[in-house]
Short mmCIF file of C-alpha atoms in Angstrom, two decimals:
data_model
loop_
_atom_site.label_atom_id
_atom_site.label_comp_id
_atom_site.label_asym_id
_atom_site.label_seq_id
_atom_site.Cartn_x
_atom_site.Cartn_y
_atom_site.Cartn_z
CA MET A 520 0.00 0.00 0.00
CA ASN A 521 2.87 2.41 0.74
CA ALA A 522 4.14 1.99 -2.81
CA ALA A 523 0.70 2.94 -4.14
CA ILE A 524 0.35 5.92 -1.79
CA VAL A 525 3.71 7.34 -2.84
CA SER A 526 2.97 6.74 -6.52
CA VAL A 527 -0.42 8.48 -6.32
CA VAL A 528 1.16 11.47 -4.59
CA LYS A 529 4.01 11.76 -7.11
CA VAL A 530 1.76 11.52 -10.16
CA ALA A 531 -0.72 14.03 -8.73
CA ALA A 532 2.00 16.46 -7.65
CA MET A 533 3.54 16.40 -11.12
CA ALA A 534 0.10 17.32 -12.47
CA GLY A 535 -0.07 20.24 -10.02
CA VAL A 536 -2.80 18.62 -7.95
CA ASN A 537 -2.89 18.95 -4.17
CA VAL A 538 -3.16 15.68 -2.22
CA VAL A 539 -4.26 14.94 1.33
CA GLY A 540 -4.09 11.54 3.01
CA VAL A 541 -6.75 10.00 5.21
CA GLU A 542 -5.35 8.34 8.33
CA ASP A 543 -6.77 5.00 9.53
CA GLY A 544 -9.03 4.38 6.54
CA TYR A 545 -12.75 5.02 6.76
CA GLU A 546 -12.51 5.38 10.55
CA GLY A 547 -10.21 8.35 10.03
CA LEU A 548 -12.47 9.69 7.30
CA ILE A 549 -15.41 9.77 9.72
CA ASN A 550 -13.22 11.63 12.24
CA GLY A 551 -11.81 14.06 9.70
CA ALA A 552 -8.25 12.77 10.16
CA LEU A 553 -6.72 14.31 7.04
CA ARG A 554 -3.08 15.27 6.55
CA PRO A 555 -1.26 16.98 3.66
CA LEU A 556 0.91 14.71 1.49
CA VAL A 557 2.31 17.40 -0.83
CA GLU A 558 3.80 20.83 -0.21
CA PRO A 559 5.13 23.60 -2.45
CA ASP A 560 8.88 23.75 -3.00
CA PRO A 561 10.03 26.89 -1.14
CA ARG A 562 12.19 27.95 -4.10
CA THR A 563 9.99 27.17 -7.08
CA GLY A 564 6.51 26.83 -5.62
CA VAL A 565 6.07 23.55 -7.50
CA LEU A 566 4.17 20.87 -5.58
CA ALA A 567 6.23 17.93 -4.31
CA PRO A 568 5.69 14.99 -1.92
CA ILE A 569 6.27 15.81 1.76
CA PRO A 570 9.63 14.63 3.23
CA ASP A 571 7.86 11.94 5.28
CA LEU A 572 7.24 10.01 2.06
CA THR A 573 10.96 9.66 1.32
CA GLY A 574 11.77 5.94 1.22
CA VAL A 575 8.28 4.90 2.31
CA GLY A 576 7.46 3.33 -1.05
CA GLY A 577 9.88 0.49 -0.34
CA GLN A 578 8.41 -0.36 3.04
CA GLY A 579 5.63 -2.77 3.88
CA GLY A 580 2.31 -1.75 5.38
CA THR A 581 0.76 1.70 5.08
CA MET A 582 2.12 4.92 6.55
CA LEU A 583 -1.45 6.28 6.69
CA GLY A 584 -2.65 3.38 8.81
CA THR A 585 -5.79 1.32 8.34
CA ALA A 586 -8.68 0.15 10.50
CA ARG A 587 -11.85 -1.88 10.27
CA CYS A 588 -14.80 0.47 10.45
CA PRO A 589 -18.23 -1.06 11.15
CA ARG A 590 -19.60 2.48 11.53
CA PHE A 591 -19.06 3.12 7.84
CA ARG A 592 -21.90 0.73 7.05
CA ASP A 593 -24.23 3.37 8.51
CA PRO A 594 -25.25 6.00 5.90
CA THR A 595 -25.18 8.67 8.64
CA TYR A 596 -21.45 8.20 9.15
CA ARG A 597 -20.80 8.06 5.41
CA ALA A 598 -22.52 11.44 5.10
CA LEU A 599 -20.31 12.77 7.90
CA ALA A 600 -17.21 11.54 6.07
CA VAL A 601 -18.30 13.37 2.92
CA GLN A 602 -18.79 16.55 4.95
CA TRP A 603 -15.18 16.39 6.11
CA LEU A 604 -13.94 15.85 2.56
CA ARG A 605 -15.94 18.75 1.18
CA ALA A 606 -14.80 20.99 4.02
CA ALA A 607 -11.23 20.20 2.98
CA SER A 608 -12.10 20.94 -0.69
CA VAL A 609 -11.42 17.34 -1.69
CA GLU A 610 -12.78 16.76 -5.20
CA GLY A 611 -11.92 13.08 -5.62
CA LEU A 612 -10.90 10.07 -3.57
CA VAL A 613 -8.47 7.28 -4.43
CA VAL A 614 -9.29 4.23 -2.30
CA ILE A 615 -6.64 1.52 -1.83
CA GLY A 616 -7.88 -1.74 -0.34
CA GLY A 617 -9.97 -4.85 -0.60
CA ASN A 618 -13.63 -5.72 -0.88
CA GLY A 619 -14.77 -3.64 2.10
CA SER A 620 -12.83 -0.64 0.87
CA MET A 621 -14.33 -0.94 -2.62
CA ALA A 622 -17.84 -1.28 -1.16
CA GLY A 623 -17.25 1.94 0.79
CA ALA A 624 -15.97 3.72 -2.31
CA HIS A 625 -19.04 2.58 -4.24
CA ALA A 626 -21.33 3.91 -1.51
CA LEU A 627 -19.63 7.33 -1.47
CA TRP A 628 -20.05 7.56 -5.24
CA SER A 629 -23.61 6.24 -5.50
CA GLU A 630 -25.00 8.10 -2.47
CA HIS A 631 -23.14 11.41 -2.62
CA GLY A 632 -21.67 11.63 -6.10
CA LEU A 633 -18.16 11.83 -4.68
CA PRO A 634 -15.69 10.92 -7.47
CA THR A 635 -13.96 7.69 -6.41
CA VAL A 636 -11.35 5.44 -8.03
CA GLY A 637 -10.26 2.19 -6.42
CA ILE A 638 -6.86 0.49 -6.41
CA PRO A 639 -7.13 -3.22 -5.47
CA ALA A 640 -4.94 -4.30 -2.56
CA SER A 641 -5.53 -7.73 -1.03
CA ILE A 642 -3.01 -10.52 -0.49
CA ASP A 643 -5.85 -13.05 -0.87
CA ASN A 644 -6.29 -11.92 -4.50
CA ASP A 645 -10.03 -12.04 -3.97
CA ILE A 646 -11.11 -8.83 -5.72
CA GLY A 647 -13.20 -9.12 -8.86
CA HIS A 648 -11.93 -8.45 -12.40
CA THR A 649 -8.26 -7.89 -11.52
CA ARG A 650 -5.92 -10.78 -12.22
CA GLU A 651 -3.67 -9.52 -9.45
CA ALA A 652 -4.02 -7.15 -6.50
CA LEU A 653 -1.32 -5.28 -4.60
CA GLY A 654 0.39 -7.43 -1.98
CA VAL A 655 -0.17 -10.78 -3.66
CA ASP A 656 3.32 -11.14 -5.13
CA THR A 657 5.01 -10.09 -1.88
CA ALA A 658 2.89 -12.58 0.08
CA LEU A 659 3.65 -15.39 -2.36
CA ASN A 660 7.38 -14.72 -2.19
CA THR A 661 7.15 -14.98 1.60
CA ILE A 662 5.23 -18.27 1.34
CA VAL A 663 7.69 -19.74 -1.15
CA ASP A 664 10.66 -18.76 1.01
CA ALA A 665 9.05 -20.24 4.13
CA CYS A 666 8.08 -23.48 2.37
CA ASP A 667 11.58 -23.88 0.93
CA ARG A 668 13.01 -23.58 4.45
CA ILE A 669 10.42 -26.00 5.83
CA SER A 670 11.25 -28.44 3.02
CA ASP A 671 14.92 -28.38 4.06
CA THR A 672 13.88 -29.58 7.52
CA ALA A 673 11.37 -32.07 6.12
CA ARG A 674 13.98 -33.72 3.87
CA SER A 675 16.47 -33.96 6.71
CA HIS A 676 14.05 -35.62 9.12
CA ARG A 677 11.70 -37.53 6.77
CA ARG A 678 8.66 -35.48 7.64
CA ALA A 679 5.37 -34.41 6.15
CA PHE A 680 4.41 -30.78 6.73
CA VAL A 681 0.99 -29.19 6.55
CA VAL A 682 1.54 -25.47 5.99
CA GLU A 683 -1.43 -23.17 6.55
CA VAL A 684 -1.44 -19.89 4.63
CA MET A 685 -3.91 -17.02 4.62
CA GLY A 686 -7.02 -17.09 2.45
CA ARG A 687 -10.38 -17.03 4.19
CA ASP A 688 -12.71 -17.32 1.19
CA CYS A 689 -10.25 -17.43 -1.71
CA GLY A 690 -7.50 -20.05 -1.85
CA TYR A 691 -5.29 -18.26 -4.37
CA LEU A 692 -2.24 -18.08 -2.09
CA ALA A 693 -2.39 -21.80 -1.36
CA LEU A 694 -3.06 -22.56 -5.02
CA ALA A 695 -0.25 -20.45 -6.48
CA GLY A 696 2.09 -21.27 -3.61
CA GLY A 697 1.48 -24.97 -4.16
CA VAL A 698 2.57 -24.70 -7.79
CA ALA A 699 5.66 -22.62 -6.98
CA THR A 700 6.85 -24.88 -4.15
CA ARG A 701 6.03 -28.14 -5.95
CA ALA A 702 3.70 -29.14 -3.13
CA ASP A 703 2.22 -32.62 -3.05
CA ALA A 704 -1.31 -31.44 -2.27
CA VAL A 705 -3.28 -28.23 -1.82
CA LEU A 706 -6.47 -27.75 0.20
CA LEU A 707 -8.76 -24.96 -1.00
CA PRO A 708 -11.85 -23.36 0.59
CA GLU A 709 -13.52 -23.21 -2.85
CA LYS A 710 -13.69 -27.00 -2.85
CA ASN A 711 -14.88 -27.09 0.77
CA PRO A 712 -13.30 -30.49 1.49
CA GLU A 713 -14.40 -32.73 4.35
CA LEU A 714 -11.84 -34.49 6.52
CA HIS A 715 -12.84 -37.99 5.42
CA GLN A 716 -12.54 -36.95 1.76
CA VAL A 717 -8.91 -35.90 2.01
CA LEU A 718 -7.47 -38.03 4.79
CA LYS A 719 -7.21 -41.27 2.77
CA LYS A 720 -5.68 -39.45 -0.22
CA LEU A 721 -3.16 -37.66 1.98
CA GLU A 722 -2.30 -40.93 3.68
CA THR A 723 -1.64 -42.47 0.25
CA ILE A 724 0.61 -39.53 -0.68
CA VAL A 725 2.61 -39.80 2.55
CA ARG A 726 3.01 -43.57 2.22
CA HIS A 727 4.09 -43.29 -1.42
CA ARG A 728 6.43 -40.31 -1.03
CA LEU A 729 8.05 -41.48 2.22
CA SER A 730 8.28 -45.21 1.49
CA ASP A 731 11.64 -46.84 2.09
CA HIS A 732 12.36 -47.40 -1.63
CA ARG A 733 11.64 -43.78 -2.60
CA GLU A 734 14.38 -41.17 -2.88
CA LYS A 735 11.99 -38.40 -1.88
CA LYS A 736 11.99 -37.89 1.86
CA LYS A 737 9.52 -35.06 2.42
CA VAL A 738 5.87 -34.21 1.84
CA LEU A 739 4.54 -30.67 1.58
CA ILE A 740 0.81 -29.96 1.87
CA LEU A 741 -0.50 -26.38 1.60
CA LYS A 742 -3.80 -25.52 3.24
CA ALA A 743 -5.73 -22.24 3.03
CA GLU A 744 -6.99 -20.91 6.37
CA GLY A 745 -10.55 -20.86 5.00
CA VAL A 746 -10.65 -24.66 4.79
CA LYS A 747 -13.00 -25.73 7.59
CA ILE A 748 -10.79 -28.60 8.74
CA PRO A 749 -8.62 -27.34 11.63
CA THR A 750 -4.97 -27.70 10.74
CA GLN A 751 -4.05 -29.49 13.95
CA THR A 752 -6.95 -31.93 13.52
CA LEU A 753 -5.71 -32.77 10.04
CA VAL A 754 -2.17 -33.30 11.34
CA ASP A 755 -3.30 -35.43 14.29
CA ASP A 756 -5.53 -37.68 12.16
CA LEU A 757 -2.92 -38.04 9.43
CA SER A 758 -0.28 -38.88 12.04
CA THR A 759 -2.52 -41.61 13.40
CA ALA A 760 -3.16 -42.99 9.90
CA VAL A 761 0.57 -43.40 9.18
CA SER A 762 1.68 -44.27 12.72
CA ASP A 763 2.91 -47.67 11.53
CA MET A 764 5.54 -46.01 9.32
CA GLU A 765 8.84 -45.96 11.17
CA ASP A 766 10.44 -42.54 11.76
CA VAL A 767 7.73 -40.68 9.81
CA GLU A 768 6.33 -37.55 11.43
CA VAL A 769 3.60 -35.14 10.40
CA ARG A 770 4.00 -31.54 11.51
CA ALA A 771 2.03 -28.30 11.17
CA THR A 772 3.20 -24.77 10.48
CA VAL A 773 0.80 -21.82 10.44
CA LEU A 774 2.41 -18.89 8.65
CA GLY A 775 -0.35 -16.50 9.67
CA HIS A 776 0.38 -12.78 9.62
CA ILE A 777 4.01 -13.30 8.61
CA VAL A 778 2.59 -13.46 5.08
CA ARG A 779 1.09 -9.97 5.41
CA GLY A 780 4.34 -8.18 6.25
CA GLY A 781 7.65 -7.41 4.61
CA ASP A 782 8.96 -4.97 2.06
CA PRO A 783 7.14 -5.10 -1.29
CA THR A 784 8.69 -7.05 -4.14
CA PHE A 785 9.68 -5.48 -7.45
CA ARG A 786 6.46 -6.69 -9.04
CA ASP A 787 4.28 -5.15 -6.33
CA ARG A 788 6.14 -1.84 -6.59
CA LEU A 789 5.74 -1.84 -10.35
CA LEU A 790 2.07 -2.76 -10.15
CA ALA A 791 1.48 -0.03 -7.57
CA SER A 792 3.07 2.56 -9.85
CA ARG A 793 1.04 1.51 -12.89
CA PHE A 794 -2.21 1.36 -10.93
CA ALA A 795 -1.52 4.77 -9.39
CA LEU A 796 -0.75 6.43 -12.71
CA VAL A 797 -4.00 5.23 -14.28
CA ALA A 798 -6.01 5.99 -11.13
CA VAL A 799 -4.87 9.62 -11.03
CA GLN A 800 -5.27 10.04 -14.79
CA SER A 801 -8.78 8.61 -14.58
CA ILE A 802 -10.00 10.77 -11.73
CA LEU A 803 -8.58 13.90 -13.38
CA ALA A 804 -10.37 12.90 -16.59
CA GLY A 805 -13.70 12.77 -14.76
CA GLU A 806 -13.97 8.99 -14.35
CA SER A 807 -15.64 7.83 -11.15
CA GLY A 808 -17.18 4.86 -9.41
CA ILE A 809 -14.50 2.64 -10.94
CA MET A 810 -11.55 0.46 -10.03
CA VAL A 811 -8.28 -0.01 -11.91
CA CYS A 812 -7.65 -3.68 -12.77
CA TRP A 813 -4.72 -5.74 -14.05
CA SER A 814 -6.39 -7.47 -16.97
CA VAL A 815 -5.34 -9.15 -20.20
CA SER A 816 -8.91 -9.36 -21.51
CA ASP A 817 -10.82 -7.01 -23.78
CA TYR A 818 -13.38 -6.37 -21.06
CA GLY A 819 -13.49 -3.13 -19.14
CA LYS A 820 -12.43 0.28 -20.40
CA ALA A 821 -9.00 0.73 -21.96
CA THR A 822 -6.50 3.13 -20.39
CA SER A 823 -3.07 4.56 -21.19
CA ASP A 824 -1.62 1.26 -19.89
CA ALA A 825 -2.28 -1.76 -22.11
CA PHE A 826 -2.57 -4.06 -19.08
CA VAL A 827 -4.62 -1.79 -16.81
CA ARG A 828 -8.34 -1.46 -17.51
CA LEU A 829 -11.23 0.23 -15.74
CA PHE A 830 -14.27 -1.59 -14.35
CA SER A 831 -17.25 -0.11 -12.55
CA LEU A 832 -17.22 -0.68 -8.80
CA ASP A 833 -20.69 -2.17 -9.11
CA SER A 834 -19.34 -4.83 -11.47
CA VAL A 835 -16.25 -5.36 -9.30
CA LEU A 836 -18.39 -6.03 -6.23
CA ARG A 837 -20.53 -8.56 -8.12
CA GLU A 838 -17.48 -10.43 -9.41
CA THR A 839 -15.86 -10.32 -5.96
CA LYS A 840 -18.97 -11.97 -4.52
CA ALA A 841 -18.66 -14.70 -7.16
CA LEU A 842 -15.00 -15.22 -6.22
CA THR A 843 -15.79 -15.68 -2.53
CA GLU A 844 -18.70 -17.99 -3.33
CA GLY A 845 -16.62 -20.14 -5.67
CA THR A 846 -18.73 -19.39 -8.75
CA SER A 847 -16.24 -17.14 -10.55
CA ASP A 848 -15.03 -18.31 -13.96
CA LEU A 849 -11.58 -16.88 -13.17
CA GLN A 850 -11.16 -18.87 -9.96
CA ASN A 851 -12.48 -22.05 -11.59
CA GLU A 852 -9.94 -21.56 -14.38
CA ARG A 853 -7.15 -21.27 -11.81
CA ILE A 854 -8.22 -24.48 -10.08
CA HIS A 855 -8.51 -26.37 -13.37
CA ARG A 856 -4.96 -25.33 -14.25
CA LEU A 857 -3.74 -26.61 -10.89
CA ASP A 858 -5.57 -29.91 -11.42
CA ALA A 859 -3.72 -30.30 -14.73
CA ILE A 860 -0.29 -30.15 -13.08
CA HIS A 861 0.97 -33.66 -12.56
CA GLY A 862 1.66 -34.58 -8.96
CA VAL A 863 -0.32 -31.77 -7.32
CA LEU A 864 -3.67 -32.85 -5.88
CA ALA A 865 -6.19 -30.10 -5.19
CA PHE A 866 -8.93 -30.72 -2.62
#
């Protein structure tokens, strides 16, 4: 998010547009917590990013802060937020975030006519129409690094590891991470597996991969947090199923919020810059109620960037709902591609 904030500020400043930041997301917007992000150069008078932004683009997290805001679901508080923006002469809002953030942006546009442009940021990659959201590549690099380290231990000690990664409704991180780490199996919330459905298959994998005549001495299973089977339950039951195998152990690792942190990768920094450029260009051109998307299709509205297209927030929210419900064509395509990779079982 920091990379996107800095990029938005730089592009806007170069266009001579003043920029203020909202601290702590919609909670801060309700409270009128606005701060300037550009200032005039004392020698030339040309707008430039404030010194606090120096180096921030390469850091993880968000220097403006973020917060869940149940109050923003109330139209009264949304109206209060708009009052603060108008009092500060804000003529357009760039919203960086996930599904809740895009729903808020849509409400500000539809209810009050406030020009809004969204930039998708969600490590779960669960936002409609965009092939990739900010944070996904950084999270995947963290997962791959962790799984490679875990695999070193697994090979040394002849172990099977169940690694839980984030992904409440969308299993993209587990899916893509499973391909990149050459995992033996992946458990996805979209498939909503039951314990009895996967236990026998996982037992077969462990027995085959860790048999005495096999050279391979480790098993790696990735599981999205949204899978209803508790990770420790899966590990305990699988351990019991293979208890007759000498010196074979099944262990669990929950990566949790480690996946959410860290400095952004090159790809995330590049994506943030390209999203920000189109977002600022769009809002200055009078576009509103839209989100910038990384898309290789002909759908959506073309922009100055061949890979960034505009979709209405209304359409984005519908497609996001399909993603979380498992009815999205895009997510089904991803799962079918995983199924086609030899040696990776998707449950």
